[in-house]
Amino acid sequence: MNWRSQIKQDAVVWCAGRAEVEEIDTLNIYHAGLLAMRRAVEGLTSQPDFYSGCARRIPHCVAPQRGIIKGDTLSASIAAASIIAKTTRDKLMAGFDSVHPGYNFATHKGYPTPEHCRLLKELGAAPNPWQTTPHARQAAEDCNESKRIQDAY
């Protein structure tokens, strides 16, 4: 059994939230992430008495809360939430793989890996709902930054 399945089986409640591409474009990625986190909390079948998150506080969240720096290394519940969020996103990106073959979304999940950067240069931005023009530009910038960091070592 994988971590995601184990967490979903053992958790009292869990929910994954998301922000749509238009919200990301309007709010920016940071604030859209907070919106997705708030949607996850609001989507729980029972509300927590207290919410702990990794470094961030969720605006307009009804539960008392605390953002804990490096919380995913200090709290099993924060780590579990991080795993659910990441694996949910990875599953969505893997779904794009069948819609846009050749981009290998199932492998790199849209992160600026050397493979993803190479494919962006060869094929251009894939027409998927998470890669509007600003996102394709950001992916190219992330690829360039990854290359600069690799070259520095």
JSON list of C-alpha atoms in Angstrom, two decimals:
[
{"chain": "A", "resi": 1, "resn": "MET", "atom": "CA", "xyz": [0.00, 0.00, 0.00]},
{"chain": "A", "resi": 2, "resn": "ASN", "atom": "CA", "xyz": [1.31, 3.50, -0.79]},
{"chain": "A", "resi": 3, "resn": "TRP", "atom": "CA", "xyz": [1.39, 6.49, 1.58]},
{"chain": "A", "resi": 4, "resn": "ARG", "atom": "CA", "xyz": [-1.61, 8.19, -0.06]},
{"chain": "A", "resi": 5, "resn": "SER", "atom": "CA", "xyz": [-3.80, 5.10, 0.34]},
{"chain": "A", "resi": 6, "resn": "GLN", "atom": "CA", "xyz": [-2.63, 4.54, 3.91]},
{"chain": "A", "resi": 7, "resn": "ILE", "atom": "CA", "xyz": [-3.38, 8.15, 4.87]},
{"chain": "A", "resi": 8, "resn": "LYS", "atom": "CA", "xyz": [-6.83, 8.05, 3.27]},
{"chain": "A", "resi": 9, "resn": "GLN", "atom": "CA", "xyz": [-7.58, 4.78, 5.07]},
{"chain": "A", "resi": 10, "resn": "ASP", "atom": "CA", "xyz": [-6.36, 5.92, 8.49]},
{"chain": "A", "resi": 11, "resn": "ALA", "atom": "CA", "xyz": [-7.40, 9.58, 8.55]},
{"chain": "A", "resi": 12, "resn": "VAL", "atom": "CA", "xyz": [-10.53, 10.61, 10.44]},
{"chain": "A", "resi": 13, "resn": "VAL", "atom": "CA", "xyz": [-11.26, 12.99, 7.55]},
{"chain": "A", "resi": 14, "resn": "TRP", "atom": "CA", "xyz": [-9.31, 14.25, 4.55]},
{"chain": "A", "resi": 15, "resn": "CYS", "atom": "CA", "xyz": [-9.96, 16.46, 1.56]},
{"chain": "A", "resi": 16, "resn": "ALA", "atom": "CA", "xyz": [-7.90, 17.87, -1.30]},
{"chain": "A", "resi": 17, "resn": "GLY", "atom": "CA", "xyz": [-8.63, 21.39, -2.50]},
{"chain": "A", "resi": 18, "resn": "ARG", "atom": "CA", "xyz": [-7.63, 23.06, -5.72]},
{"chain": "A", "resi": 19, "resn": "ALA", "atom": "CA", "xyz": [-7.53, 26.41, -7.44]},
{"chain": "A", "resi": 20, "resn": "GLU", "atom": "CA", "xyz": [-8.43, 26.78, -11.09]},
{"chain": "A", "resi": 21, "resn": "VAL", "atom": "CA", "xyz": [-6.04, 28.26, -13.65]},
{"chain": "A", "resi": 22, "resn": "GLU", "atom": "CA", "xyz": [-8.03, 31.50, -13.85]},
{"chain": "A", "resi": 23, "resn": "GLU", "atom": "CA", "xyz": [-7.71, 31.89, -10.09]},
{"chain": "A", "resi": 24, "resn": "ILE", "atom": "CA", "xyz": [-3.97, 31.25, -10.27]},
{"chain": "A", "resi": 25, "resn": "ASP", "atom": "CA", "xyz": [-3.65, 33.88, -13.01]},
{"chain": "A", "resi": 26, "resn": "THR", "atom": "CA", "xyz": [-5.73, 36.37, -11.03]},
{"chain": "A", "resi": 27, "resn": "LEU", "atom": "CA", "xyz": [-4.44, 35.78, -7.50]},
{"chain": "A", "resi": 28, "resn": "ASN", "atom": "CA", "xyz": [-0.89, 34.47, -8.17]},
{"chain": "A", "resi": 29, "resn": "ILE", "atom": "CA", "xyz": [0.34, 31.00, -7.28]},
{"chain": "A", "resi": 30, "resn": "TYR", "atom": "CA", "xyz": [0.92, 31.75, -3.58]},
{"chain": "A", "resi": 31, "resn": "HIS", "atom": "CA", "xyz": [-2.57, 33.10, -2.90]},
{"chain": "A", "resi": 32, "resn": "ALA", "atom": "CA", "xyz": [-4.18, 30.46, -5.12]},
{"chain": "A", "resi": 33, "resn": "GLY", "atom": "CA", "xyz": [-2.41, 27.85, -2.98]},
{"chain": "A", "resi": 34, "resn": "LEU", "atom": "CA", "xyz": [-3.95, 29.40, 0.13]},
{"chain": "A", "resi": 35, "resn": "LEU", "atom": "CA", "xyz": [-7.35, 29.32, -1.57]},
{"chain": "A", "resi": 36, "resn": "ALA", "atom": "CA", "xyz": [-6.89, 25.62, -2.38]},
{"chain": "A", "resi": 37, "resn": "MET", "atom": "CA", "xyz": [-5.90, 24.97, 1.25]},
{"chain": "A", "resi": 38, "resn": "ARG", "atom": "CA", "xyz": [-9.02, 26.79, 2.48]},
{"chain": "A", "resi": 39, "resn": "ARG", "atom": "CA", "xyz": [-11.17, 24.74, 0.10]},
{"chain": "A", "resi": 40, "resn": "ALA", "atom": "CA", "xyz": [-9.60, 21.55, 1.46]},
{"chain": "A", "resi": 41, "resn": "VAL", "atom": "CA", "xyz": [-10.41, 22.55, 5.05]},
{"chain": "A", "resi": 42, "resn": "GLU", "atom": "CA", "xyz": [-13.96, 23.62, 4.07]},
{"chain": "A", "resi": 43, "resn": "GLY", "atom": "CA", "xyz": [-14.44, 20.31, 2.23]},
{"chain": "A", "resi": 44, "resn": "LEU", "atom": "CA", "xyz": [-13.81, 18.17, 5.31]},
{"chain": "A", "resi": 45, "resn": "THR", "atom": "CA", "xyz": [-16.85, 16.21, 6.46]},
{"chain": "A", "resi": 46, "resn": "SER", "atom": "CA", "xyz": [-16.18, 17.40, 10.00]},
{"chain": "A", "resi": 47, "resn": "GLN", "atom": "CA", "xyz": [-14.40, 20.62, 10.85]},
{"chain": "A", "resi": 48, "resn": "PRO", "atom": "CA", "xyz": [-11.22, 20.63, 12.94]},
{"chain": "A", "resi": 49, "resn": "ASP", "atom": "CA", "xyz": [-11.07, 22.35, 16.31]},
{"chain": "A", "resi": 50, "resn": "PHE", "atom": "CA", "xyz": [-7.63, 23.62, 15.35]},
{"chain": "A", "resi": 51, "resn": "TYR", "atom": "CA", "xyz": [-5.73, 23.72, 12.08]},
{"chain": "A", "resi": 52, "resn": "SER", "atom": "CA", "xyz": [-1.95, 23.39, 11.76]},
{"chain": "A", "resi": 53, "resn": "GLY", "atom": "CA", "xyz": [-0.30, 24.05, 8.42]},
{"chain": "A", "resi": 54, "resn": "CYS", "atom": "CA", "xyz": [3.17, 24.14, 6.98]},
{"chain": "A", "resi": 55, "resn": "ALA", "atom": "CA", "xyz": [4.37, 27.73, 7.49]},
{"chain": "A", "resi": 56, "resn": "ARG", "atom": "CA", "xyz": [1.21, 29.40, 6.20]},
{"chain": "A", "resi": 57, "resn": "ARG", "atom": "CA", "xyz": [-2.01, 30.61, 7.74]},
{"chain": "A", "resi": 58, "resn": "ILE", "atom": "CA", "xyz": [-5.18, 30.26, 5.67]},
{"chain": "A", "resi": 59, "resn": "PRO", "atom": "CA", "xyz": [-7.10, 33.52, 5.27]},
{"chain": "A", "resi": 60, "resn": "HIS", "atom": "CA", "xyz": [-10.84, 33.33, 6.09]},
{"chain": "A", "resi": 61, "resn": "CYS", "atom": "CA", "xyz": [-10.45, 29.90, 7.71]},
{"chain": "A", "resi": 62, "resn": "VAL", "atom": "CA", "xyz": [-13.01, 29.49, 10.50]},
{"chain": "A", "resi": 63, "resn": "ALA", "atom": "CA", "xyz": [-10.88, 27.20, 12.66]},
{"chain": "A", "resi": 64, "resn": "PRO", "atom": "CA", "xyz": [-8.16, 28.63, 14.90]},
{"chain": "A", "resi": 65, "resn": "GLN", "atom": "CA", "xyz": [-4.85, 27.90, 13.26]},
{"chain": "A", "resi": 66, "resn": "ARG", "atom": "CA", "xyz": [-1.09, 28.09, 13.35]},
{"chain": "A", "resi": 67, "resn": "GLY", "atom": "CA", "xyz": [1.41, 27.96, 10.52]},
{"chain": "A", "resi": 68, "resn": "ILE", "atom": "CA", "xyz": [4.46, 25.98, 11.58]},
{"chain": "A", "resi": 69, "resn": "ILE", "atom": "CA", "xyz": [7.74, 26.48, 9.75]},
{"chain": "A", "resi": 70, "resn": "LYS", "atom": "CA", "xyz": [8.90, 23.09, 8.44]},
{"chain": "A", "resi": 71, "resn": "GLY", "atom": "CA", "xyz": [5.64, 21.71, 9.83]},
{"chain": "A", "resi": 72, "resn": "ASP", "atom": "CA", "xyz": [5.71, 18.71, 7.51]},
{"chain": "A", "resi": 73, "resn": "THR", "atom": "CA", "xyz": [8.87, 17.54, 9.29]},
{"chain": "A", "resi": 74, "resn": "LEU", "atom": "CA", "xyz": [7.43, 18.18, 12.76]},
{"chain": "A", "resi": 75, "resn": "SER", "atom": "CA", "xyz": [3.82, 17.02, 12.49]},
{"chain": "A", "resi": 76, "resn": "ALA", "atom": "CA", "xyz": [2.42, 13.78, 11.09]},
{"chain": "A", "resi": 77, "resn": "SER", "atom": "CA", "xyz": [-0.90, 15.46, 10.21]},
{"chain": "A", "resi": 78, "resn": "ILE", "atom": "CA", "xyz": [0.85, 18.27, 8.29]},
{"chain": "A", "resi": 79, "resn": "ALA", "atom": "CA", "xyz": [3.04, 15.71, 6.51]},
{"chain": "A", "resi": 80, "resn": "ALA", "atom": "CA", "xyz": [-0.07, 13.67, 5.64]},
{"chain": "A", "resi": 81, "resn": "ALA", "atom": "CA", "xyz": [-1.82, 16.76, 4.25]},
{"chain": "A", "resi": 82, "resn": "SER", "atom": "CA", "xyz": [1.27, 17.55, 2.16]},
{"chain": "A", "resi": 83, "resn": "ILE", "atom": "CA", "xyz": [1.32, 14.02, 0.78]},
{"chain": "A", "resi": 84, "resn": "ILE", "atom": "CA", "xyz": [-2.40, 14.17, -0.12]},
{"chain": "A", "resi": 85, "resn": "ALA", "atom": "CA", "xyz": [-1.92, 17.56, -1.82]},
{"chain": "A", "resi": 86, "resn": "LYS", "atom": "CA", "xyz": [1.14, 16.51, -3.80]},
{"chain": "A", "resi": 87, "resn": "THR", "atom": "CA", "xyz": [-0.17, 13.12, -4.88]},
{"chain": "A", "resi": 88, "resn": "THR", "atom": "CA", "xyz": [-3.51, 14.67, -5.90]},
{"chain": "A", "resi": 89, "resn": "ARG", "atom": "CA", "xyz": [-1.68, 17.18, -8.08]},
{"chain": "A", "resi": 90, "resn": "ASP", "atom": "CA", "xyz": [0.56, 14.43, -9.47]},
{"chain": "A", "resi": 91, "resn": "LYS", "atom": "CA", "xyz": [-2.50, 12.35, -10.41]},
{"chain": "A", "resi": 92, "resn": "LEU", "atom": "CA", "xyz": [-4.05, 15.31, -12.22]},
{"chain": "A", "resi": 93, "resn": "MET", "atom": "CA", "xyz": [-0.82, 15.92, -14.12]},
{"chain": "A", "resi": 94, "resn": "ALA", "atom": "CA", "xyz": [-0.52, 12.23, -15.00]},
{"chain": "A", "resi": 95, "resn": "GLY", "atom": "CA", "xyz": [-4.02, 12.49, -16.47]},
{"chain": "A", "resi": 96, "resn": "PHE", "atom": "CA", "xyz": [-2.70, 15.10, -18.91]},
{"chain": "A", "resi": 97, "resn": "ASP", "atom": "CA", "xyz": [-0.25, 12.47, -20.16]},
{"chain": "A", "resi": 98, "resn": "SER", "atom": "CA", "xyz": [-2.96, 10.60, -22.10]},
{"chain": "A", "resi": 99, "resn": "VAL", "atom": "CA", "xyz": [-4.46, 13.86, -23.40]},
{"chain": "A", "resi": 100, "resn": "HIS", "atom": "CA", "xyz": [-1.09, 15.26, -24.53]},
{"chain": "A", "resi": 101, "resn": "PRO", "atom": "CA", "xyz": [1.17, 12.30, -25.37]},
{"chain": "A", "resi": 102, "resn": "GLY", "atom": "CA", "xyz": [4.82, 13.13, -25.87]},
{"chain": "A", "resi": 103, "resn": "TYR", "atom": "CA", "xyz": [5.06, 15.59, -22.97]},
{"chain": "A", "resi": 104, "resn": "ASN", "atom": "CA", "xyz": [5.59, 12.81, -20.38]},
{"chain": "A", "resi": 105, "resn": "PHE", "atom": "CA", "xyz": [3.49, 14.50, -17.69]},
{"chain": "A", "resi": 106, "resn": "ALA", "atom": "CA", "xyz": [3.20, 11.13, -15.93]},
{"chain": "A", "resi": 107, "resn": "THR", "atom": "CA", "xyz": [6.96, 11.17, -15.42]},
{"chain": "A", "resi": 108, "resn": "HIS", "atom": "CA", "xyz": [7.84, 14.76, -14.47]},
{"chain": "A", "resi": 109, "resn": "LYS", "atom": "CA", "xyz": [4.38, 15.94, -13.28]},
{"chain": "A", "resi": 110, "resn": "GLY", "atom": "CA", "xyz": [5.04, 19.42, -14.68]},
{"chain": "A", "resi": 111, "resn": "TYR", "atom": "CA", "xyz": [8.02, 20.13, -12.43]},
{"chain": "A", "resi": 112, "resn": "PRO", "atom": "CA", "xyz": [11.02, 21.78, -14.15]},
{"chain": "A", "resi": 113, "resn": "THR", "atom": "CA", "xyz": [13.06, 18.61, -14.49]},
{"chain": "A", "resi": 114, "resn": "PRO", "atom": "CA", "xyz": [15.68, 18.41, -17.26]},
{"chain": "A", "resi": 115, "resn": "GLU", "atom": "CA", "xyz": [13.28, 16.18, -19.23]},
{"chain": "A", "resi": 116, "resn": "HIS", "atom": "CA", "xyz": [10.37, 18.63, -18.89]},
{"chain": "A", "resi": 117, "resn": "CYS", "atom": "CA", "xyz": [12.61, 21.54, -19.88]},
{"chain": "A", "resi": 118, "resn": "ARG", "atom": "CA", "xyz": [13.85, 19.65, -22.95]},
{"chain": "A", "resi": 119, "resn": "LEU", "atom": "CA", "xyz": [10.28, 18.80, -23.99]},
{"chain": "A", "resi": 120, "resn": "LEU", "atom": "CA", "xyz": [9.13, 22.41, -23.55]},
{"chain": "A", "resi": 121, "resn": "LYS", "atom": "CA", "xyz": [11.95, 23.53, -25.85]},
{"chain": "A", "resi": 122, "resn": "GLU", "atom": "CA", "xyz": [11.18, 20.81, -28.41]},
{"chain": "A", "resi": 123, "resn": "LEU", "atom": "CA", "xyz": [7.36, 20.84, -28.38]},
{"chain": "A", "resi": 124, "resn": "GLY", "atom": "CA", "xyz": [6.42, 24.19, -26.88]},
{"chain": "A", "resi": 125, "resn": "ALA", "atom": "CA", "xyz": [3.88, 24.54, -24.08]},
{"chain": "A", "resi": 126, "resn": "ALA", "atom": "CA", "xyz": [1.24, 21.83, -23.96]},
{"chain": "A", "resi": 127, "resn": "PRO", "atom": "CA", "xyz": [-2.30, 23.14, -24.27]},
{"chain": "A", "resi": 128, "resn": "ASN", "atom": "CA", "xyz": [-3.48, 22.02, -20.86]},
{"chain": "A", "resi": 129, "resn": "PRO", "atom": "CA", "xyz": [-5.61, 23.98, -18.41]},
{"chain": "A", "resi": 130, "resn": "TRP", "atom": "CA", "xyz": [-2.69, 24.63, -16.05]},
{"chain": "A", "resi": 131, "resn": "GLN", "atom": "CA", "xyz": [-0.37, 26.00, -18.69]},
{"chain": "A", "resi": 132, "resn": "THR", "atom": "CA", "xyz": [-1.75, 29.29, -19.92]},
{"chain": "A", "resi": 133, "resn": "THR", "atom": "CA", "xyz": [0.79, 31.65, -21.44]},
{"chain": "A", "resi": 134, "resn": "PRO", "atom": "CA", "xyz": [1.93, 33.00, -18.04]},
{"chain": "A", "resi": 135, "resn": "HIS", "atom": "CA", "xyz": [2.39, 29.43, -16.77]},
{"chain": "A", "resi": 136, "resn": "ALA", "atom": "CA", "xyz": [4.37, 28.38, -19.83]},
{"chain": "A", "resi": 137, "resn": "ARG", "atom": "CA", "xyz": [6.59, 31.45, -19.37]},
{"chain": "A", "resi": 138, "resn": "GLN", "atom": "CA", "xyz": [7.05, 30.58, -15.68]},
{"chain": "A", "resi": 139, "resn": "ALA", "atom": "CA", "xyz": [7.92, 26.97, -16.57]},
{"chain": "A", "resi": 140, "resn": "ALA", "atom": "CA", "xyz": [10.54, 28.23, -19.02]},
{"chain": "A", "resi": 141, "resn": "GLU", "atom": "CA", "xyz": [11.92, 30.57, -16.34]},
{"chain": "A", "resi": 142, "resn": "ASP", "atom": "CA", "xyz": [11.96, 27.69, -13.83]},
{"chain": "A", "resi": 143, "resn": "CYS", "atom": "CA", "xyz": [13.84, 25.57, -16.37]},
{"chain": "A", "resi": 144, "resn": "ASN", "atom": "CA", "xyz": [16.39, 28.32, -16.90]},
{"chain": "A", "resi": 145, "resn": "GLU", "atom": "CA", "xyz": [16.78, 28.77, -13.12]},
{"chain": "A", "resi": 146, "resn": "SER", "atom": "CA", "xyz": [17.23, 24.99, -12.65]},
{"chain": "A", "resi": 147, "resn": "LYS", "atom": "CA", "xyz": [19.92, 25.03, -15.35]},
{"chain": "A", "resi": 148, "resn": "ARG", "atom": "CA", "xyz": [21.71, 27.98, -13.69]},
{"chain": "A", "resi": 149, "resn": "ILE", "atom": "CA", "xyz": [21.67, 26.18, -10.33]},
{"chain": "A", "resi": 150, "resn": "GLN", "atom": "CA", "xyz": [22.98, 22.94, -11.90]},
{"chain": "A", "resi": 151, "resn": "ASP", "atom": "CA", "xyz": [25.72, 24.87, -13.73]},
{"chain": "A", "resi": 152, "resn": "ALA", "atom": "CA", "xyz": [26.78, 26.47, -10.44]},
{"chain": "A", "resi": 153, "resn": "TYR", "atom": "CA", "xyz": [27.59, 23.03, -8.99]}
]
